[in-house]
Amino acid sequence: MARAIGIDLGTTYCAVAVLRETGEPEILPNRDGEDITPSVVLFQEFGGSDEPLVGTMAKHSAASSPDDVVQFVKRNMGDPSWRFDSSGGASYTAEEVSAIILKRLKEDAELALGEPVHDAVITVPAYFDDARRTATKHAGKIAGLNVLRVLNEPTAAALSFGLDTSAEGIVLVYDLGGGTFDVTLMRIQNGEFDVLGTDGDRNLGGFDFDNRLIEYLAEKVQSQGGADLLGDTSQVAVLREKAEMAKRSLTTVATTTVHISADGKPYRVPVERSEFERITADLLRRTEDLTEMVLEDAGVTWGQVDHLLLVGGSTRMPMVRGLVERLAGRPADRSVHPDEAVALGAAIQAAVEQSSSIGEQLDLYEGQPLVVADVTSQALGVITVADDLRTQVNTIVIPRNSKIPAKLSEDLLTIRDNQTALHVEVTQGDDTDPQYVVVVGDKTLPLPPYPKGAPIRVIYAYDIDQTIFVEVIDLTTNNSLGTFEVDRLANLNDDQLNAATAKVSKLSVL
Ligand SMILES: Nc1ncnc2c1ncn2[C@@H]1O[C@H](COP(=O)(O)OP(=O)(O)OP(=O)(O)O)[C@@H](O)[C@H]1O
Ligand SMILES: [Mg+2]
């Protein structure tokens, strides 16, 4: 059987790994020999059709052809209105752009392994909601992959750490990548990986630290008499490249100088590490607050944390390591590779899934089955009407951090005599005020003509991939009134999915 691969589909960089026969996961280099591939697509046009180029060469083109380059597409996953229009005249959804990246990763893996690849586990931030998870699965499908499951990135990192070190106990995974921040608390015991709690921010990563530096550089150029560079897309693209390079330099040296040319004149902007830390202090602070909140919600103190894992390229910044080690009062574990841990863990899970699909059990953990128990990252609720029959309230059905798969229900009463329909609105978010939560799906189901106060049960089932299924039961007769799967609103339907698969399979991706 062809081997299953693990894919870390990052906001800025991707990595691919496979579990070797020895039981050790290993990174598969791309066709250029690199261990990580920038998640960047350059849309080149040849004879009226697109020939997308993925990776390092595409990343280098971002400054010279900003209009033909797509970066950070992961931030747009699950946003049905987002499109990239290529100069070849085609329009791409976020799923399609991600699929183009995945297609390239798949082909590179096939080259490295010398065999075709079908099955894959793709990782997602723990904080991704259902729509974003489904969009990721769709991207895999469009790329011609059989997505065995989507796996949370911090869980994947803990898997590779656990297998590598045989460590047990409570693990805190602090993952600051290119575009997202995730913090997860886990317990590893006898081959079981139990998630105790998770939180994060989908829009907090190295990208935001770069943005601060971009603003800083533009301001300094202006104060030296230069023009405002922020209004010019290609200048911003150039600044972005320089800012990221300066940020990386500041990880190893205390001062760096950025050279910028604008209106034909050269500008020199020195940046001190302490200054960079000052202009990004609030971003770091946000990660601190979220980390403290996860511990508090799980009822775990810093003293009980046995292992501290730093994952994601942005944890290389000295201020990040400093913060986490100061909070924990202990050094972070050094055995974790910030760029590779997630893909390695995904490869382990891919092999486990693949062997269990043929009824075998992979013996990785001293004879114990490897079990991953994740939790929901967002609360799910239903909108109901309060006793005054007017005010709408959001009633939580599945609280955040519930163990998945989860199945919970809420009993409602009909609010009128002869009420002929029930409108079920499924929400995502913690607030009781519907204004502060998102309606992720809804359906109107017919009701038998009962008097007011007839009991109705709404059951939510959350599966392992965090996809939501809803069933509504008429408690008077115990009959099902209907079932539905949530979130086809933000995602592609089957026809769109087939069309996208045909479109991407025709593209030759370089
Ligand atoms: N030496 C370094 N110093 C500072 N930042 C760095 C360094 N090396 C990499 N980074 C930053 O790390 C980020 C990339 O990290 P990583 O590859 O873990 O993210 P990702 O997986 O693409 O994103 P995400 O997990 O958020 O989807 C980039 O913002 C990059 O600038
Ligand atoms: Mg990542």
XYZ file of C-alpha atoms and ligand atoms in Angstrom:
542
model
C 0.000 0.000 0.000
C 1.252 3.467 -0.853
C 2.371 5.305 2.255
C 0.308 8.056 3.810
C 1.964 11.416 4.350
C 1.570 14.129 6.958
C 1.273 17.705 5.726
C 1.753 20.865 7.779
C -0.072 23.370 5.572
C 1.219 26.586 7.122
C 0.325 30.218 6.573
C 3.874 30.956 5.462
C 5.658 27.591 5.203
C 4.637 23.968 4.627
C 6.385 20.751 5.559
C 5.709 17.146 4.565
C 6.718 14.006 6.435
C 6.283 10.246 6.310
C 6.640 7.481 8.880
C 9.557 5.247 7.930
C 9.481 1.456 8.398
C 11.668 1.993 11.465
C 8.718 3.746 13.126
C 10.391 7.134 12.961
C 8.848 10.062 11.150
C 11.021 11.856 8.652
C 10.728 15.109 6.724
C 10.500 14.700 2.947
C 12.499 17.379 1.144
C 10.853 19.199 -1.760
C 12.119 19.008 -5.356
C 14.625 21.766 -4.608
C 16.016 19.860 -1.629
C 14.437 22.159 0.961
C 12.782 20.799 4.113
C 10.113 23.500 4.098
C 8.256 25.049 1.178
C 6.988 28.633 1.320
C 3.173 28.710 1.011
C 3.401 31.185 -1.834
C 1.965 30.893 -5.348
C 3.095 32.954 -8.344
C 0.517 32.862 -11.122
C 2.459 32.975 -14.371
C 0.516 33.158 -17.592
C 1.425 31.088 -20.623
C -0.676 31.326 -23.791
C -3.782 32.459 -21.958
C -3.659 29.845 -19.219
C -2.136 29.872 -15.762
C 0.987 28.025 -14.802
C 1.310 28.447 -11.057
C 4.737 28.347 -9.449
C 4.879 27.373 -5.774
C 7.602 27.865 -3.179
C 10.830 29.775 -2.757
C 10.962 31.171 -6.305
C 7.398 32.395 -5.964
C 8.226 34.013 -2.620
C 11.112 35.880 -4.235
C 8.745 37.182 -6.900
C 6.405 38.740 -4.350
C 8.252 42.064 -4.399
C 8.605 42.292 -8.191
C 5.150 40.980 -9.180
C 2.920 41.624 -6.170
C -0.256 41.386 -8.266
C 0.545 37.870 -9.481
C 1.559 36.436 -6.116
C -0.705 34.949 -3.441
C 0.613 34.662 0.108
C -1.011 33.892 3.487
C -4.010 32.238 1.804
C -4.609 30.200 4.975
C -5.975 33.361 6.553
C -8.767 33.315 3.967
C -9.752 29.673 4.326
C -13.454 29.400 5.072
C -14.173 32.864 3.673
C -16.519 32.145 0.744
C -16.205 35.653 -0.694
C -12.424 35.652 -1.080
C -11.048 35.362 -4.648
C -7.713 35.793 -6.369
C -8.011 36.972 -9.953
C -5.021 35.990 -12.057
C -3.772 38.037 -14.981
C -4.562 34.926 -17.089
C -8.221 35.756 -16.451
C -9.050 32.991 -13.980
C -10.501 33.446 -10.518
C -9.449 31.203 -7.620
C -11.038 30.467 -4.246
C -8.921 30.039 -1.102
C -9.502 26.266 -1.332
C -8.192 26.261 -4.901
C -5.062 28.259 -4.077
C -4.385 25.933 -1.130
C -5.011 22.972 -3.421
C -2.358 24.291 -5.813
C 0.127 24.370 -2.925
C -0.950 20.872 -1.835
C -0.626 19.559 -5.375
C 2.962 20.716 -5.468
C 3.637 19.167 -2.024
C 2.041 15.897 -3.165
C 4.167 15.780 -6.319
C 7.331 16.569 -4.355
C 6.509 13.807 -1.865
C 5.981 11.367 -4.750
C 9.375 12.338 -6.111
C 11.045 11.846 -2.725
C 9.300 8.533 -2.026
C 9.448 7.168 -5.570
C 5.803 6.104 -5.413
C 2.381 7.689 -5.855
C 0.801 9.375 -2.846
C -2.951 9.409 -2.122
C -3.566 9.394 1.595
C -2.686 12.323 3.814
C -3.329 13.897 7.181
C -3.355 17.683 6.963
C -2.895 19.820 10.059
C -4.914 22.876 11.033
C -4.634 25.370 13.892
C -6.506 24.088 16.954
C -8.480 27.285 16.867
C -9.794 26.706 13.310
C -13.574 26.457 13.241
C -15.684 23.997 11.299
C -15.811 26.052 8.091
C -12.032 26.434 7.978
C -11.497 22.735 8.709
C -13.926 21.739 5.977
C -12.254 24.175 3.561
C -8.907 22.526 4.350
C -10.322 19.052 3.683
C -11.777 20.351 0.426
C -8.413 21.808 -0.600
C -6.878 18.355 -0.110
C -9.583 16.734 -2.178
C -9.194 19.302 -4.977
C -5.461 18.533 -4.989
C -6.231 14.848 -5.573
C -5.512 13.707 -2.014
C -7.573 11.416 0.166
C -7.615 13.394 3.419
C -7.669 10.759 6.180
C -8.376 13.495 8.681
C -7.434 16.989 9.675
C -5.362 17.103 12.855
C -4.745 19.989 15.225
C -1.237 21.401 14.853
C -0.375 21.451 18.583
C -1.627 17.871 18.939
C 0.614 16.886 16.043
C 3.588 18.613 17.668
C 2.917 16.777 20.948
C 2.636 13.467 19.077
C 6.083 13.815 17.590
C 7.504 14.994 20.906
C 5.860 12.143 22.825
C 7.037 9.482 20.435
C 10.514 10.906 20.203
C 11.148 11.258 23.929
C 8.652 8.804 25.502
C 7.890 11.698 27.824
C 4.738 11.627 29.914
C 2.855 14.211 31.906
C 1.318 17.594 31.226
C 2.568 19.338 28.115
C 2.011 22.942 27.126
C 2.338 23.601 23.407
C 2.869 27.258 22.529
C 2.672 27.550 18.743
C 3.381 30.921 17.176
C 3.688 30.455 13.440
C 3.474 32.772 10.478
C -0.204 33.566 10.679
C -1.762 31.933 13.709
C -1.253 31.511 17.414
C -2.368 28.376 19.235
C -1.859 27.346 22.796
C -2.800 23.867 23.930
C -2.520 21.972 27.161
C -2.250 18.210 26.883
C -1.697 15.154 29.009
C 0.419 12.311 27.646
C -0.039 9.027 29.475
C 0.367 5.416 28.306
C 0.184 6.372 24.640
C -2.890 8.529 25.178
C -2.776 12.150 24.123
C -5.543 13.990 25.912
C -6.170 17.613 25.113
C -7.115 19.427 28.319
C -7.767 22.793 26.755
C -6.944 24.993 23.847
C -7.243 28.596 22.755
C -5.695 30.855 20.204
C -5.975 33.629 17.698
C -6.293 32.844 14.008
C -4.900 36.210 13.145
C -1.763 36.468 15.213
C 1.574 35.344 13.881
C 4.908 36.359 12.419
C 2.976 38.207 9.718
C 1.708 40.681 12.330
C 5.209 41.219 13.729
C 6.317 41.934 10.128
C 3.471 44.432 9.740
C 4.676 46.383 12.765
C 8.153 46.550 11.326
C 6.777 47.595 7.920
C 4.962 50.517 9.555
C 8.073 51.416 11.526
C 10.304 51.381 8.439
C 7.822 53.446 6.403
C 7.590 55.989 9.205
C 11.384 56.292 9.444
C 11.695 56.786 5.665
C 9.079 59.535 5.858
C 10.832 61.200 8.779
C 13.991 61.255 6.643
C 12.049 63.231 4.024
C 10.867 60.298 1.879
C 7.410 59.611 0.470
C 4.741 57.523 2.222
C 5.542 54.002 1.073
C 2.452 52.380 2.578
C 0.168 53.567 -0.217
C 2.160 51.742 -2.883
C 1.533 47.960 -3.242
C 4.899 47.127 -4.749
C 6.748 49.227 -2.141
C 4.827 47.419 0.603
C 5.791 44.077 -0.958
C 9.457 45.140 -0.966
C 9.137 46.392 2.617
C 7.532 43.099 3.648
C 10.489 41.101 2.389
C 12.962 43.460 4.086
C 10.992 43.554 7.325
C 10.893 39.770 7.565
C 14.633 39.586 6.936
C 15.310 42.259 9.557
C 13.083 40.447 12.044
C 15.019 37.225 11.528
C 18.340 39.059 11.935
C 17.122 40.509 15.216
C 16.670 36.966 16.489
C 20.443 36.532 16.457
C 21.859 40.062 16.608
C 20.818 43.058 18.695
C 20.859 45.634 15.871
C 20.313 45.511 12.143
C 20.100 48.076 9.370
C 17.486 48.078 6.620
C 18.356 49.722 3.305
C 15.402 51.017 1.337
C 15.344 52.873 -1.934
C 12.416 55.150 -2.632
C 11.949 57.868 -5.264
C 15.423 56.941 -6.513
C 16.980 57.847 -3.161
C 18.589 55.497 -0.651
C 17.412 55.392 2.973
C 19.115 53.671 5.873
C 17.014 52.612 8.841
C 18.758 51.059 11.841
C 16.511 48.858 14.008
C 17.385 47.742 17.520
C 16.007 44.511 18.924
C 14.721 46.389 21.966
C 12.834 48.793 19.672
C 11.316 45.875 17.725
C 10.256 44.301 21.014
C 8.690 47.579 22.116
C 6.574 47.999 18.957
C 5.330 44.404 19.156
C 4.896 44.137 22.944
C 1.095 44.087 22.716
C 1.183 41.131 20.292
C 3.316 39.153 22.718
C 1.053 40.236 25.547
C -1.927 38.799 23.710
C -0.240 35.383 23.544
C 0.507 35.669 27.256
C -3.139 36.369 28.118
C -4.384 33.459 26.002
C -1.818 31.105 27.543
C -2.776 32.090 31.092
C -6.444 31.650 30.198
C -5.947 28.099 28.914
C -4.183 27.110 32.141
C -6.835 28.761 34.250
C -9.732 27.138 32.339
C -8.096 23.720 32.674
C -7.366 24.306 36.370
C -3.670 23.629 35.841
C -0.904 25.681 37.480
C 2.460 26.421 35.895
C 4.040 24.194 38.525
C 2.085 21.220 37.168
C 3.336 21.676 33.608
C 5.962 18.996 32.957
C 7.017 19.928 29.430
C 7.049 23.161 27.525
C 7.029 22.871 23.738
C 7.752 25.841 21.520
C 6.487 25.292 17.991
C 6.352 27.606 14.985
C 9.090 29.707 13.433
C 8.144 32.808 15.418
C 9.086 31.116 18.702
C 12.694 31.622 17.610
C 12.355 35.274 18.596
C 14.181 35.663 21.921
C 11.280 37.646 23.405
C 8.957 34.666 22.872
C 11.187 32.096 24.509
C 11.882 34.639 27.260
C 8.189 35.185 27.917
C 7.208 31.525 28.030
C 10.176 30.478 30.152
C 9.541 33.349 32.552
C 5.868 32.386 32.898
C 6.655 28.698 33.348
C 9.662 29.246 35.564
C 11.517 26.559 33.639
C 13.369 26.169 30.336
C 11.490 25.053 27.231
C 12.142 21.605 25.841
C 14.949 21.741 23.296
C 14.199 18.511 21.433
C 11.343 20.045 19.427
C 12.147 21.380 15.970
C 9.936 24.450 15.546
C 9.533 24.020 11.767
C 9.209 20.237 11.617
C 7.392 18.965 14.719
C 3.892 19.491 13.261
C 4.557 17.647 9.987
C 6.314 14.806 11.831
C 3.318 14.392 14.125
C 0.958 14.468 11.137
C 3.004 11.647 9.552
C 2.612 9.549 12.704
C -1.145 10.116 12.721
C -1.344 9.390 8.980
C 0.317 6.005 9.475
C -1.922 5.214 12.459
C -5.074 6.135 10.498
C -3.982 4.202 7.461
C -3.239 1.003 9.368
C -6.426 1.215 11.400
C -8.368 1.610 8.143
C -7.170 -1.869 7.149
C -7.851 -3.256 10.624
C -4.278 -3.241 11.858
C -2.774 -1.557 14.870
C 0.548 0.161 14.486
C 2.764 -0.583 17.449
C 4.464 2.701 18.164
C 3.950 3.040 21.889
C 5.375 -0.030 23.589
C 2.408 -2.169 22.690
C -0.169 0.461 23.631
C -2.472 1.935 21.030
C -1.815 5.568 20.276
C -4.985 7.463 21.094
C -5.535 11.125 20.387
C -8.409 12.798 22.220
C -9.014 16.341 21.101
C -11.421 18.977 22.341
C -13.710 21.479 20.633
C -12.102 24.854 20.181
C -15.366 26.805 19.917
C -18.636 26.574 21.805
C -21.698 25.590 19.787
C -25.136 26.842 20.640
C -28.652 27.280 19.432
C -30.670 30.470 19.291
C -33.809 30.281 21.359
C -36.457 32.705 22.487
C -36.494 33.821 26.125
C -39.500 33.632 28.459
C -40.724 37.044 27.313
C -41.209 35.394 23.879
C -39.326 38.245 22.241
C -35.668 38.368 23.330
C -33.382 35.953 21.541
C -30.727 34.137 23.529
C -27.839 31.928 22.534
C -27.972 28.708 24.528
C -24.712 26.752 24.577
C -25.200 23.109 23.602
C -21.567 21.981 23.366
C -19.232 24.073 25.541
C -15.743 24.986 24.383
C -13.054 22.435 25.323
C -15.502 19.510 25.296
C -13.859 16.226 24.418
C -14.577 15.099 20.827
C -16.341 13.254 19.415
C -19.045 14.972 21.450
C -22.786 14.529 21.410
C -24.897 16.824 23.546
C -28.427 18.081 23.426
C -30.662 20.906 24.522
C -34.402 20.647 25.121
C -36.619 23.445 23.852
C -40.345 24.130 24.032
C -42.551 25.347 21.226
C -43.526 28.971 21.858
C -46.968 29.093 20.225
C -50.041 26.939 19.853
C -50.076 25.181 16.488
C -46.527 26.272 15.753
C -45.904 24.721 12.339
C -42.142 25.085 12.039
C -38.967 25.224 14.085
C -36.122 27.360 12.838
C -32.865 25.909 14.194
C -29.982 28.373 14.107
C -26.644 26.799 15.012
C -24.189 29.256 16.528
C -20.497 29.315 17.238
C -19.145 31.332 20.169
C -19.345 31.653 23.941
C -21.684 34.611 24.414
C -25.329 34.318 25.399
C -26.100 37.389 23.287
C -26.710 36.278 19.669
C -25.117 39.530 18.534
C -21.679 38.282 19.628
C -21.781 34.811 18.113
C -21.771 33.606 14.508
C -24.630 31.665 12.980
C -22.852 28.848 11.157
C -25.874 27.050 9.810
C -29.630 26.909 10.036
C -32.579 24.885 8.923
C -36.331 25.140 9.219
C -38.060 21.890 10.113
C -41.834 21.294 10.014
C -43.553 20.569 13.341
C -46.724 18.633 14.078
C -49.474 21.046 15.282
C -48.983 20.860 19.057
C -50.163 23.225 21.790
C -47.609 25.728 23.055
C -44.881 24.183 25.252
C -44.372 20.949 23.297
C -40.874 19.597 24.040
C -38.336 19.406 21.214
C -34.777 18.074 21.600
C -31.934 19.491 19.528
C -28.933 17.136 19.404
C -25.498 18.319 18.268
C -22.870 15.780 17.315
C -19.330 16.958 16.792
C -17.158 14.445 14.981
C -13.417 13.922 15.163
C -12.774 16.460 12.387
C -14.997 18.928 14.249
C -17.762 18.790 11.694
C -21.195 19.418 13.175
C -24.271 17.232 12.673
C -27.649 18.270 14.028
C -30.683 16.145 14.749
C -34.029 17.390 16.011
C -36.332 15.049 17.943
C -40.006 15.530 18.671
C -40.127 14.423 22.322
C -43.891 13.973 22.269
C -43.622 11.043 19.858
C -39.855 10.443 20.056
C -39.693 10.755 16.269
C -36.847 12.442 14.452
C -37.976 15.678 12.800
C -34.876 15.810 10.651
C -31.085 15.910 10.551
C -28.641 18.230 8.884
C -24.914 18.841 8.592
C -23.804 22.341 9.386
C -21.803 24.807 7.467
C -22.421 24.270 3.874
C -22.911 28.057 3.922
C -19.228 28.953 4.006
C -18.002 25.927 2.090
C -18.095 24.605 -1.451
C -20.965 22.327 -2.438
C -20.397 19.036 -4.298
C -20.744 20.617 -7.752
C -18.315 23.394 -6.908
C -15.934 20.842 -5.435
C -16.003 18.726 -8.592
C -15.529 21.776 -10.804
C -12.591 22.948 -8.674
C -10.993 19.493 -8.807
C -11.249 19.450 -12.604
C -9.860 22.998 -12.824
C -6.848 22.354 -10.592
C -6.044 18.948 -12.070
C -5.643 20.637 -15.471
C -3.046 23.086 -14.137
C 0.577 22.138 -14.321
C 2.038 23.322 -11.064
C 5.742 24.113 -11.020
N 14.802 33.159 13.004
C 13.582 33.664 13.045
N 13.308 34.758 13.802
C 12.075 35.291 13.827
N 11.044 34.820 13.127
C 11.263 33.740 12.360
C 12.526 33.108 12.282
N 12.419 32.053 11.433
C 11.143 32.030 11.006
N 10.450 33.049 11.550
C 9.055 33.399 11.310
O 8.258 32.265 11.554
C 7.104 32.344 10.720
C 6.924 31.036 10.040
O 6.726 30.071 11.011
P 6.020 28.697 10.650
O 6.649 28.118 9.449
O 5.996 27.909 11.884
O 4.593 29.244 10.328
P 3.444 28.590 9.481
O 3.363 27.152 9.820
O 3.630 28.970 8.069
O 2.199 29.389 10.013
P 0.904 28.933 10.826
O 1.288 27.768 11.661
O 0.581 30.155 11.590
O -0.115 28.619 9.792
C 7.319 33.466 9.746
O 6.573 34.593 10.152
C 8.797 33.721 9.863
O 9.113 35.061 9.587
Mg 2.527 26.174 11.539
